[in-house]
PDB file of C-alpha atoms and ligand atoms in Angstrom:
ATOM      1  CA  MET A1483      56.048 -13.892  -2.601  1.00 36.00           C
ATOM      2  CA  LEU A1484      53.301 -16.098  -1.238  1.00 37.00           C
ATOM      3  CA  ASP A1485      54.008 -18.583   1.507  1.00 39.00           C
ATOM      4  CA  VAL A1486      53.200 -21.412  -0.840  1.00 38.00           C
ATOM      5  CA  LEU A1487      56.483 -20.943  -2.642  1.00 37.00           C
ATOM      6  CA  LYS A1488      58.521 -20.932   0.526  1.00 42.00           C
ATOM      7  CA  PHE A1489      56.734 -23.589   2.491  1.00 40.00           C
ATOM      8  CA  LYS A1490      58.254 -26.530   4.240  1.00 40.00           C
ATOM      9  CA  SER A1491      59.070 -29.463   2.050  1.00 38.00           C
ATOM     10  CA  PRO A1492      55.879 -31.123   0.841  1.00 42.00           C
ATOM     11  CA  LYS A1493      57.483 -34.466   1.613  1.00 42.00           C
ATOM     12  CA  SER A1494      57.297 -33.743   5.332  1.00 45.00           C
ATOM     13  CA  ALA A1495      53.982 -33.810   7.193  1.00 48.00           C
ATOM     14  CA  PRO A1496      52.132 -30.551   6.619  1.00 60.00           C
ATOM     15  CA  SER A1497      52.125 -28.302   9.633  1.00 62.00           C
ATOM     16  CA  ALA A1498      50.434 -24.990  10.212  1.00 54.00           C
ATOM     17  CA  ASN A1499      51.845 -21.541  10.092  1.00 60.00           C
ATOM     18  CA  GLN A1500      52.445 -21.923  13.825  1.00 70.00           C
ATOM     19  CA  GLY A1501      51.324 -18.947  15.885  1.00 83.00           C
ATOM     20  CA  LYS A1502      49.507 -17.382  12.929  1.00 91.00           C
ATOM     21  CA  GLY A1503      45.789 -17.009  12.393  1.00 96.00           C
ATOM     22  CA  HIS A1504      44.889 -14.505  15.123  1.00 97.00           C
ATOM     23  CA  ILE A1505      41.559 -12.865  14.226  1.00 98.00           C
ATOM     24  CA  GLU A1506      40.206  -9.606  15.636  1.00 98.00           C
ATOM     25  CA  VAL A1507      36.692  -8.486  14.790  1.00 98.00           C
ATOM     26  CA  SER A1508      36.404  -4.931  16.132  1.00 98.00           C
ATOM     27  CA  ASP A1509      33.039  -3.133  16.322  1.00 98.00           C
ATOM     28  CA  VAL A1510      31.888  -4.712  13.075  1.00 98.00           C
ATOM     29  CA  SER A1511      28.354  -4.066  11.888  1.00 98.00           C
ATOM     30  CA  ILE A1512      27.117  -4.983   8.426  1.00 98.00           C
ATOM     31  CA  THR A1513      24.148  -3.410   6.673  1.00 97.00           C
ATOM     32  CA  PHE A1514      23.071  -4.323   3.159  1.00 97.00           C
ATOM     33  CA  GLY A1515      21.332  -1.727   0.993  1.00 94.00           C
ATOM     34  CA  THR A1516      20.633   1.894   1.825  1.00 92.00           C
ATOM     35  CA  GLY A1517      17.731   4.135   2.815  1.00 91.00           C
ATOM     36  CA  ALA A1518      14.375   2.412   3.055  1.00 91.00           C
ATOM     37  CA  ASP A1519      15.951  -0.793   1.697  1.00 92.00           C
ATOM     38  CA  ALA A1520      18.665  -0.914   4.367  1.00 94.00           C
ATOM     39  CA  HIS A1521      18.852  -4.251   6.133  1.00 94.00           C
ATOM     40  CA  GLN A1522      21.178  -4.823   9.063  1.00 95.00           C
ATOM     41  CA  ALA A1523      22.586  -8.380   8.939  1.00 96.00           C
ATOM     42  CA  VAL A1524      25.150  -8.082  11.748  1.00 97.00           C
ATOM     43  CA  GLN A1525      24.835  -5.801  14.766  1.00 96.00           C
ATOM     44  CA  THR A1526      27.949  -4.231  16.252  1.00 96.00           C
ATOM     45  CA  THR A1527      30.138  -7.196  17.159  1.00 96.00           C
ATOM     46  CA  SER A1528      33.628  -7.562  18.586  1.00 97.00           C
ATOM     47  CA  LEU A1529      35.502 -10.797  19.146  1.00 96.00           C
ATOM     48  CA  THR A1530      38.973 -12.235  19.359  1.00 98.00           C
ATOM     49  CA  ILE A1531      39.935 -15.655  18.044  1.00 98.00           C
ATOM     50  CA  GLU A1532      43.356 -16.928  19.083  1.00 96.00           C
ATOM     51  CA  ALA A1533      45.770 -18.538  16.641  1.00 96.00           C
ATOM     52  CA  GLY A1534      45.115 -22.273  16.414  1.00 95.00           C
ATOM     53  CA  GLU A1535      41.705 -22.139  18.096  1.00 97.00           C
ATOM     54  CA  PHE A1536      38.713 -24.103  16.833  1.00 98.00           C
ATOM     55  CA  VAL A1537      35.708 -21.805  17.143  1.00 98.00           C
ATOM     56  CA  CYS A1538      32.138 -22.623  16.150  1.00 98.00           C
ATOM     57  CA  ILE A1539      29.594 -19.929  15.391  1.00 97.00           C
ATOM     58  CA  LEU A1540      26.128 -21.234  16.212  1.00 96.00           C
ATOM     59  CA  GLY A1541      22.889 -19.465  15.421  1.00 91.00           C
ATOM     60  CA  PRO A1542      19.503 -19.719  13.746  1.00 87.00           C
ATOM     61  CA  SER A1543      19.097 -19.478  10.000  1.00 87.00           C
ATOM     62  CA  GLY A1544      19.293 -15.913   8.697  1.00 90.00           C
ATOM     63  CA  CYS A1545      20.985 -14.482  11.810  1.00 91.00           C
ATOM     64  CA  GLY A1546      24.073 -13.282   9.920  1.00 95.00           C
ATOM     65  CA  LYS A1547      26.541 -16.172  10.369  1.00 95.00           C
ATOM     66  CA  SER A1548      27.565 -16.308   6.707  1.00 96.00           C
ATOM     67  CA  THR A1549      27.751 -12.525   6.540  1.00 97.00           C
ATOM     68  CA  LEU A1550      30.149 -12.435   9.485  1.00 97.00           C
ATOM     69  CA  MET A1551      32.240 -15.217   7.921  1.00 97.00           C
ATOM     70  CA  ASN A1552      32.277 -13.371   4.612  1.00 97.00           C
ATOM     71  CA  ALA A1553      33.615 -10.318   6.396  1.00 98.00           C
ATOM     72  CA  ILE A1554      36.492 -12.406   7.810  1.00 98.00           C
ATOM     73  CA  ALA A1555      37.042 -13.938   4.365  1.00 97.00           C
ATOM     74  CA  GLY A1556      37.066 -10.497   2.716  1.00 97.00           C
ATOM     75  CA  TYR A1557      34.045 -11.027   0.454  1.00 97.00           C
ATOM     76  CA  VAL A1558      31.970  -8.443   2.374  1.00 97.00           C
ATOM     77  CA  MET A1559      33.341  -5.193   3.762  1.00 97.00           C
ATOM     78  CA  PRO A1560      31.938  -4.205   7.174  1.00 98.00           C
ATOM     79  CA  THR A1561      29.763  -1.099   7.257  1.00 97.00           C
ATOM     80  CA  THR A1562      31.469  -0.043  10.485  1.00 98.00           C
ATOM     81  CA  GLY A1563      34.535  -1.404  12.265  1.00 98.00           C
ATOM     82  CA  GLU A1564      37.172  -3.727  10.874  1.00 98.00           C
ATOM     83  CA  VAL A1565      38.480  -7.284  10.787  1.00 98.00           C
ATOM     84  CA  THR A1566      42.180  -8.014  11.100  1.00 98.00           C
ATOM     85  CA  VAL A1567      44.035 -11.297  10.684  1.00 97.00           C
ATOM     86  CA  ASP A1568      47.487 -11.240  12.245  1.00 96.00           C
ATOM     87  CA  ASP A1569      47.206  -7.444  12.528  1.00 97.00           C
ATOM     88  CA  VAL A1570      46.552  -6.992   8.809  1.00 97.00           C
ATOM     89  CA  ARG A1571      43.227  -5.380   7.900  1.00 98.00           C
ATOM     90  CA  VAL A1572      41.020  -7.649   5.774  1.00 98.00           C
ATOM     91  CA  GLU A1573      40.002  -5.848   2.590  1.00 97.00           C
ATOM     92  CA  LYS A1574      39.682  -8.702   0.096  1.00 97.00           C
ATOM     93  CA  PRO A1575      39.934 -12.490  -0.020  1.00 95.00           C
ATOM     94  CA  GLY A1576      43.458 -13.889   0.274  1.00 92.00           C
ATOM     95  CA  PRO A1577      45.303 -17.204   0.390  1.00 90.00           C
ATOM     96  CA  ASP A1578      45.884 -16.802   4.152  1.00 92.00           C
ATOM     97  CA  ARG A1579      42.122 -17.484   4.585  1.00 96.00           C
ATOM     98  CA  GLY A1580      40.873 -20.747   3.087  1.00 94.00           C
ATOM     99  CA  MET A1581      37.143 -21.126   2.658  1.00 94.00           C
ATOM    100  CA  VAL A1582      34.990 -24.266   2.555  1.00 95.00           C
ATOM    101  CA  PHE A1583      31.291 -23.906   1.784  1.00 89.00           C
ATOM    102  CA  GLN A1584      28.300 -26.230   2.008  1.00 86.00           C
ATOM    103  CA  GLN A1585      28.311 -26.576  -1.784  1.00 85.00           C
ATOM    104  CA  TYR A1586      31.464 -28.452  -2.670  1.00 77.00           C
ATOM    105  CA  SER A1587      32.566 -25.764  -5.144  1.00 85.00           C
ATOM    106  CA  LEU A1588      35.110 -27.929  -6.942  1.00 95.00           C
ATOM    107  CA  LEU A1589      35.939 -27.397 -10.603  1.00 96.00           C
ATOM    108  CA  PRO A1590      34.003 -30.249 -12.258  1.00 96.00           C
ATOM    109  CA  TRP A1591      36.175 -30.383 -15.399  1.00 97.00           C
ATOM    110  CA  LYS A1592      39.375 -30.873 -13.424  1.00 97.00           C
ATOM    111  CA  THR A1593      40.476 -34.046 -11.671  1.00 98.00           C
ATOM    112  CA  VAL A1594      40.632 -34.205  -7.900  1.00 98.00           C
ATOM    113  CA  HIS A1595      44.422 -33.808  -8.045  1.00 98.00           C
ATOM    114  CA  GLU A1596      44.146 -30.805 -10.390  1.00 98.00           C
ATOM    115  CA  ASN A1597      41.550 -29.207  -8.131  1.00 97.00           C
ATOM    116  CA  VAL A1598      43.892 -29.345  -5.144  1.00 97.00           C
ATOM    117  CA  ALA A1599      46.934 -28.271  -7.170  1.00 97.00           C
ATOM    118  CA  PHE A1600      45.024 -25.311  -8.635  1.00 96.00           C
ATOM    119  CA  GLY A1601      45.609 -22.839  -5.751  1.00 94.00           C
ATOM    120  CA  PRO A1602      49.379 -23.393  -5.540  1.00 95.00           C
ATOM    121  CA  ARG A1603      49.594 -23.172  -9.375  1.00 95.00           C
ATOM    122  CA  MET A1604      47.732 -19.831  -9.317  1.00 92.00           C
ATOM    123  CA  ALA A1605      50.177 -18.661  -6.651  1.00 91.00           C
ATOM    124  CA  GLY A1606      53.072 -19.404  -8.979  1.00 93.00           C
ATOM    125  CA  ALA A1607      54.229 -22.869  -7.858  1.00 95.00           C
ATOM    126  CA  SER A1608      55.699 -25.084 -10.605  1.00 95.00           C
ATOM    127  CA  LEU A1609      53.729 -28.079 -11.853  1.00 96.00           C
ATOM    128  CA  THR A1610      55.983 -30.398  -9.833  1.00 96.00           C
ATOM    129  CA  GLU A1611      55.737 -28.335  -6.657  1.00 96.00           C
ATOM    130  CA  ALA A1612      51.959 -27.978  -6.955  1.00 97.00           C
ATOM    131  CA  GLY A1613      51.670 -31.711  -7.661  1.00 97.00           C
ATOM    132  CA  SER A1614      53.603 -32.553  -4.488  1.00 96.00           C
ATOM    133  CA  VAL A1615      51.414 -30.240  -2.432  1.00 95.00           C
ATOM    134  CA  ALA A1616      48.287 -31.817  -3.897  1.00 97.00           C
ATOM    135  CA  ASN A1617      49.564 -35.298  -3.028  1.00 96.00           C
ATOM    136  CA  THR A1618      50.425 -34.222   0.492  1.00 94.00           C
ATOM    137  CA  PHE A1619      47.013 -32.753   1.200  1.00 94.00           C
ATOM    138  CA  LEU A1620      45.087 -35.510  -0.543  1.00 95.00           C
ATOM    139  CA  GLY A1621      47.014 -37.850   1.752  1.00 93.00           C
ATOM    140  CA  LEU A1622      46.027 -35.761   4.768  1.00 90.00           C
ATOM    141  CA  VAL A1623      42.322 -36.111   3.937  1.00 91.00           C
ATOM    142  CA  GLY A1624      42.724 -39.797   3.042  1.00 92.00           C
ATOM    143  CA  LEU A1625      42.104 -39.487  -0.711  1.00 95.00           C
ATOM    144  CA  ARG A1626      45.508 -39.950  -2.258  1.00 94.00           C
ATOM    145  CA  LYS A1627      44.290 -42.846  -4.379  1.00 97.00           C
ATOM    146  CA  PHE A1628      41.480 -40.770  -5.870  1.00 98.00           C
ATOM    147  CA  GLY A1629      43.574 -38.044  -7.506  1.00 98.00           C
ATOM    148  CA  ASN A1630      42.692 -39.099 -11.052  1.00 98.00           C
ATOM    149  CA  ARG A1631      38.945 -39.154 -10.473  1.00 98.00           C
ATOM    150  CA  TYR A1632      36.623 -36.305 -11.337  1.00 98.00           C
ATOM    151  CA  PRO A1633      34.564 -34.688  -8.528  1.00 96.00           C
ATOM    152  CA  MET A1634      31.302 -36.135  -9.904  1.00 96.00           C
ATOM    153  CA  GLU A1635      32.714 -39.638  -9.412  1.00 97.00           C
ATOM    154  CA  LEU A1636      33.065 -39.138  -5.647  1.00 96.00           C
ATOM    155  CA  SER A1637      30.498 -39.212  -2.823  1.00 94.00           C
ATOM    156  CA  GLY A1638      29.471 -35.939  -1.125  1.00 93.00           C
ATOM    157  CA  GLY A1639      31.690 -36.616   1.888  1.00 93.00           C
ATOM    158  CA  MET A1640      34.679 -37.337  -0.337  1.00 95.00           C
ATOM    159  CA  GLN A1641      34.068 -34.195  -2.383  1.00 95.00           C
ATOM    160  CA  GLN A1642      33.983 -32.157   0.783  1.00 93.00           C
ATOM    161  CA  ARG A1643      37.308 -33.714   1.851  1.00 94.00           C
ATOM    162  CA  VAL A1644      38.725 -32.602  -1.501  1.00 96.00           C
ATOM    163  CA  GLY A1645      37.348 -29.124  -0.727  1.00 95.00           C
ATOM    164  CA  ILE A1646      39.226 -29.146   2.596  1.00 95.00           C
ATOM    165  CA  ALA A1647      42.433 -30.345   0.905  1.00 95.00           C
ATOM    166  CA  ARG A1648      42.034 -27.634  -1.712  1.00 95.00           C
ATOM    167  CA  ALA A1649      41.650 -24.941   0.944  1.00 94.00           C
ATOM    168  CA  LEU A1650      44.638 -26.244   2.948  1.00 93.00           C
ATOM    169  CA  ALA A1651      46.894 -26.464  -0.124  1.00 94.00           C
ATOM    170  CA  ASN A1652      47.441 -22.705   0.106  1.00 92.00           C
ATOM    171  CA  TYR A1653      48.735 -23.137   3.670  1.00 92.00           C
ATOM    172  CA  PRO A1654      46.120 -20.752   5.064  1.00 94.00           C
ATOM    173  CA  SER A1655      46.524 -19.512   8.625  1.00 94.00           C
ATOM    174  CA  VAL A1656      42.727 -19.494   8.950  1.00 96.00           C
ATOM    175  CA  LEU A1657      40.256 -22.072   7.655  1.00 97.00           C
ATOM    176  CA  LEU A1658      36.731 -20.668   7.332  1.00 97.00           C
ATOM    177  CA  MET A1659      34.030 -23.327   7.072  1.00 97.00           C
ATOM    178  CA  ASP A1660      30.422 -22.288   6.418  1.00 96.00           C
ATOM    179  CA  GLU A1661      28.082 -25.197   7.222  1.00 95.00           C
ATOM    180  CA  PRO A1662      30.453 -27.488   5.333  1.00 94.00           C
ATOM    181  CA  PHE A1663      28.702 -30.716   6.327  1.00 93.00           C
ATOM    182  CA  GLY A1664      25.137 -29.410   5.937  1.00 91.00           C
ATOM    183  CA  ALA A1665      24.490 -31.376   2.749  1.00 88.00           C
ATOM    184  CA  LEU A1666      25.792 -34.705   4.086  1.00 89.00           C
ATOM    185  CA  ASP A1667      23.776 -37.532   5.598  1.00 91.00           C
ATOM    186  CA  ALA A1668      23.977 -37.978   9.384  1.00 91.00           C
ATOM    187  CA  GLN A1669      26.376 -40.937   9.309  1.00 90.00           C
ATOM    188  CA  THR A1670      28.823 -39.311   6.880  1.00 89.00           C
ATOM    189  CA  ARG A1671      28.586 -36.095   8.855  1.00 91.00           C
ATOM    190  CA  LEU A1672      29.746 -37.783  12.071  1.00 91.00           C
ATOM    191  CA  MET A1673      32.692 -39.347  10.254  1.00 89.00           C
ATOM    192  CA  MET A1674      33.584 -36.011   8.682  1.00 91.00           C
ATOM    193  CA  GLN A1675      33.525 -34.281  12.063  1.00 94.00           C
ATOM    194  CA  GLU A1676      36.026 -36.764  13.505  1.00 92.00           C
ATOM    195  CA  SER A1677      38.092 -36.567  10.355  1.00 90.00           C
ATOM    196  CA  LEU A1678      38.135 -32.741  10.457  1.00 93.00           C
ATOM    197  CA  LEU A1679      39.388 -32.757  14.048  1.00 95.00           C
ATOM    198  CA  ASP A1680      42.150 -35.143  13.022  1.00 91.00           C
ATOM    199  CA  ILE A1681      43.143 -32.883  10.100  1.00 90.00           C
ATOM    200  CA  TRP A1682      43.041 -29.798  12.343  1.00 93.00           C
ATOM    201  CA  ARG A1683      45.230 -31.532  14.964  1.00 91.00           C
ATOM    202  CA  LYS A1684      47.821 -32.359  12.305  1.00 88.00           C
ATOM    203  CA  PHE A1685      47.635 -29.057  10.439  1.00 87.00           C
ATOM    204  CA  GLY A1686      47.030 -26.792  13.445  1.00 86.00           C
ATOM    205  CA  THR A1687      45.384 -23.882  11.640  1.00 93.00           C
ATOM    206  CA  THR A1688      42.754 -21.617  13.203  1.00 97.00           C
ATOM    207  CA  VAL A1689      39.285 -22.900  12.290  1.00 97.00           C
ATOM    208  CA  VAL A1690      36.090 -20.833  12.295  1.00 98.00           C
ATOM    209  CA  PHE A1691      33.188 -23.183  11.662  1.00 98.00           C
ATOM    210  CA  VAL A1692      29.607 -22.026  11.151  1.00 97.00           C
ATOM    211  CA  THR A1693      26.750 -24.365  11.969  1.00 95.00           C
ATOM    212  CA  HIS A1694      23.154 -24.305  13.172  1.00 91.00           C
ATOM    213  CA  ASP A1695      23.617 -27.764  14.731  1.00 94.00           C
ATOM    214  CA  VAL A1696      24.200 -27.652  18.498  1.00 96.00           C
ATOM    215  CA  ASP A1697      25.755 -31.137  18.674  1.00 96.00           C
ATOM    216  CA  GLU A1698      28.161 -30.387  15.874  1.00 96.00           C
ATOM    217  CA  ALA A1699      29.262 -27.139  17.546  1.00 97.00           C
ATOM    218  CA  VAL A1700      29.838 -28.694  20.979  1.00 97.00           C
ATOM    219  CA  PHE A1701      31.616 -31.735  19.592  1.00 97.00           C
ATOM    220  CA  LEU A1702      34.065 -29.748  17.474  1.00 97.00           C
ATOM    221  CA  ALA A1703      34.784 -26.512  19.264  1.00 97.00           C
ATOM    222  CA  ASP A1704      37.121 -25.088  21.857  1.00 96.00           C
ATOM    223  CA  ARG A1705      34.644 -22.224  21.991  1.00 98.00           C
ATOM    224  CA  VAL A1706      31.064 -21.898  20.810  1.00 98.00           C
ATOM    225  CA  LEU A1707      29.945 -18.369  19.959  1.00 98.00           C
ATOM    226  CA  ILE A1708      26.159 -18.190  19.974  1.00 97.00           C
ATOM    227  CA  MET A1709      24.497 -15.547  17.806  1.00 96.00           C
ATOM    228  CA  SER A1710      21.160 -13.878  18.461  1.00 93.00           C
ATOM    229  CA  ALA A1711      18.302 -13.994  15.993  1.00 88.00           C
ATOM    230  CA  ALA A1712      18.518 -11.413  13.165  1.00 86.00           C
ATOM    231  CA  PRO A1713      20.169  -8.984  13.141  1.00 88.00           C
ATOM    232  CA  GLY A1714      22.900 -11.137  14.627  1.00 92.00           C
ATOM    233  CA  ARG A1715      25.298 -10.362  17.419  1.00 94.00           C
ATOM    234  CA  ILE A1716      27.218 -12.684  19.688  1.00 96.00           C
ATOM    235  CA  ILE A1717      25.288 -13.271  22.879  1.00 95.00           C
ATOM    236  CA  GLU A1718      27.299 -16.116  24.445  1.00 97.00           C
ATOM    237  CA  ASP A1719      30.902 -17.267  24.321  1.00 97.00           C
ATOM    238  CA  LEU A1720      31.035 -20.787  25.750  1.00 97.00           C
ATOM    239  CA  HIS A1721      34.295 -22.629  26.417  1.00 97.00           C
ATOM    240  CA  VAL A1722      33.922 -26.362  25.850  1.00 96.00           C
ATOM    241  CA  ASP A1723      36.051 -28.259  28.346  1.00 91.00           C
ATOM    242  CA  LEU A1724      35.940 -31.676  26.707  1.00 93.00           C
ATOM    243  CA  PRO A1725      39.372 -33.273  26.384  1.00 93.00           C
ATOM    244  CA  ARG A1726      41.003 -33.911  22.990  1.00 94.00           C
ATOM    245  CA  PRO A1727      41.247 -36.001  20.944  1.00 92.00           C
ATOM    246  CA  ARG A1728      37.467 -36.224  20.863  1.00 93.00           C
ATOM    247  CA  SER A1729      35.338 -39.063  19.686  1.00 88.00           C
ATOM    248  CA  THR A1730      31.611 -39.393  19.207  1.00 84.00           C
ATOM    249  CA  ASP A1731      31.491 -41.560  22.382  1.00 87.00           C
ATOM    250  CA  MET A1732      31.818 -38.320  24.344  1.00 89.00           C
ATOM    251  CA  ALA A1733      28.179 -37.478  23.688  1.00 90.00           C
ATOM    252  CA  THR A1734      27.373 -39.056  27.073  1.00 93.00           C
ATOM    253  CA  ALA A1735      30.029 -37.131  29.072  1.00 93.00           C
ATOM    254  CA  PRO A1736      28.535 -34.745  31.688  1.00 94.00           C
ATOM    255  CA  GLU A1737      30.543 -31.790  30.271  1.00 94.00           C
ATOM    256  CA  TYR A1738      29.101 -32.502  26.825  1.00 96.00           C
ATOM    257  CA  ILE A1739      25.531 -32.754  28.079  1.00 96.00           C
ATOM    258  CA  GLN A1740      25.917 -29.565  30.115  1.00 96.00           C
ATOM    259  CA  ALA A1741      27.372 -27.562  27.206  1.00 96.00           C
ATOM    260  CA  ARG A1742      24.710 -28.872  24.843  1.00 97.00           C
ATOM    261  CA  GLN A1743      21.916 -27.965  27.256  1.00 97.00           C
ATOM    262  CA  PHE A1744      23.347 -24.481  27.735  1.00 97.00           C
ATOM    263  CA  CYS A1745      23.372 -23.895  23.952  1.00 97.00           C
ATOM    264  CA  LEU A1746      19.846 -25.236  23.549  1.00 96.00           C
ATOM    265  CA  ASP A1747      18.520 -23.067  26.413  1.00 95.00           C
ATOM    266  CA  THR A1748      20.211 -19.961  24.998  1.00 95.00           C
ATOM    267  CA  ILE A1749      18.832 -20.560  21.511  1.00 91.00           C
ATOM    268  CA  LYS A1750      15.360 -21.341  22.857  1.00 90.00           C
ATOM    269  CA  SER A1751      15.186 -18.179  24.953  1.00 87.00           C
ATOM    270  CA  GLU A1752      16.501 -16.148  22.016  1.00 85.00           C
ATOM    271  CA  SER A1753      13.876 -17.613  19.680  1.00 82.00           C
ATOM    272  CA  ARG A1754      11.147 -16.760  22.187  1.00 84.00           C
ATOM    273  CA  LYS A1755      12.346 -13.144  22.307  1.00 80.00           C
ATOM    274  CA  ALA A1756      12.450 -12.936  18.510  1.00 76.00           C
ATOM    275  CA  PHE A1757       8.950 -14.459  18.284  1.00 78.00           C
ATOM    276  CA  ALA A1758       7.578 -12.010  20.865  1.00 81.00           C
ATOM    277  CA  ALA A1759       9.194  -9.059  19.046  1.00 76.00           C
ATOM    278  CA  GLN A1760       7.631 -10.158  15.740  1.00 74.00           C
ATOM    279  CA  ASN A1761       4.179 -10.244  17.323  1.00 77.00           C
ATOM    280  CA  GLN A1762       4.321  -6.837  18.976  1.00 71.00           C
TER     281      GLN A1762
HETATM  282  P1  ADP B1990      22.898 -17.102   8.023  1.00 94.31           P
HETATM  283  O1  ADP B1990      24.161 -17.503   7.383  1.00 94.31           O
HETATM  284  O2  ADP B1990      22.977 -16.974   9.522  1.00 94.31           O
HETATM  285  O3  ADP B1990      21.726 -17.983   7.640  1.00 94.31           O
HETATM  286  P2  ADP B1990      23.178 -14.741   6.356  1.00 94.31           P
HETATM  287  O4  ADP B1990      24.415 -14.122   6.866  1.00 94.31           O
HETATM  288  O5  ADP B1990      23.258 -15.499   5.083  1.00 94.31           O
HETATM  289  O6  ADP B1990      22.520 -15.621   7.510  1.00 94.31           O
HETATM  290  O7  ADP B1990      22.082 -13.610   6.144  1.00 94.31           O
HETATM  291  C1  ADP B1990      21.756 -12.652   7.153  1.00 94.31           C
HETATM  292  C2  ADP B1990      20.749 -11.674   6.578  1.00 94.31           C
HETATM  293  O8  ADP B1990      21.395 -10.835   5.613  1.00 94.31           O
HETATM  294  C3  ADP B1990      19.602 -12.334   5.849  1.00 94.31           C
HETATM  295  O9  ADP B1990      18.419 -11.591   6.093  1.00 94.31           O
HETATM  296  C4  ADP B1990      19.989 -12.250   4.380  1.00 94.31           C
HETATM  297  O10 ADP B1990      18.864 -12.209   3.555  1.00 94.31           O
HETATM  298  C5  ADP B1990      20.767 -10.928   4.342  1.00 94.31           C
HETATM  299  N1  ADP B1990      21.819 -10.919   3.319  1.00 94.31           N
HETATM  300  C6  ADP B1990      22.889 -11.734   3.237  1.00 94.31           C
HETATM  301  N2  ADP B1990      23.682 -11.435   2.205  1.00 94.31           N
HETATM  302  C7  ADP B1990      23.076 -10.375   1.587  1.00 94.31           C
HETATM  303  C8  ADP B1990      23.399  -9.569   0.439  1.00 94.31           C
HETATM  304  N3  ADP B1990      24.497  -9.797  -0.274  1.00 94.31           N
HETATM  305  N4  ADP B1990      22.549  -8.563   0.122  1.00 94.31           N
HETATM  306  C9  ADP B1990      21.443  -8.310   0.849  1.00 94.31           C
HETATM  307  N5  ADP B1990      21.082  -9.021   1.940  1.00 94.31           N
HETATM  308  C10 ADP B1990      21.877 -10.036   2.305  1.00 94.31           C
HETATM  309 MG1   MG B1991      24.589 -19.105   6.114  1.00 94.31          MG
END
């Protein structure tokens, strides 16, 4: 039986599957196609993400960030190596791993409330149970009053909050976010970043967040994993020592400036190498 049917009462504040969400990526490489058409998207990569951590994966476009995320999500099987979540080998997508993409990917013909209730319903929850879960998570993302609206009637930022609520409604131990704020304007994006940290603090799940934006990575993460240019591998693992809760005022803190500069320098030197290799 799925966790969703056994979870804590929806009337109480949602809390994470405490201690769950430990990810191991062991010697994973991913190649698409075969023979002359073979294209390596991810070079042999190993990494450990602790339960409850907020990790950002930062790297240039096309370096394999989404491919690595898809391997954790179970949409792509590694060519070599394996991914485990809480010691279980990932072989397909599952409700323990919620996914939020840049495109809002809501069901346009369903209301906001129905969109969030959909996952629990599919997992076998009754209409009443699924409705309570939807209310709880819409409350968590600040959209309880918008349950009867259709996605098209909401702004991009609000739709993405529904997407987060929808992913959390399955009580995942891991939340995988692939450039989720990439389509939002700068102002909304900043608000969403603060809001996401607030949701994460309350829900406590492991978050893996892909971005190509250095400021976004440093602001959000406990750790920033920097990927090389294609084919991607992780070349730096930076711990961000900024205190929590964080606010956008921290952009002037010396630790922030230092971490940001380190990321920029790493990416710049990596781009130079890639450029030189292309011109050889
Ligand atoms: P990023 O998310 O960092 O921009 P991706 O992981 O989407 O990069 O892509 C990495 C590389 O793998 C790119 O060259 C892309 O064209 C290729 N790629 C991604 N998915 C597939 C696929 N399903 N089939 C073939 N090539 C793919
Ligand atoms: Mg991508």
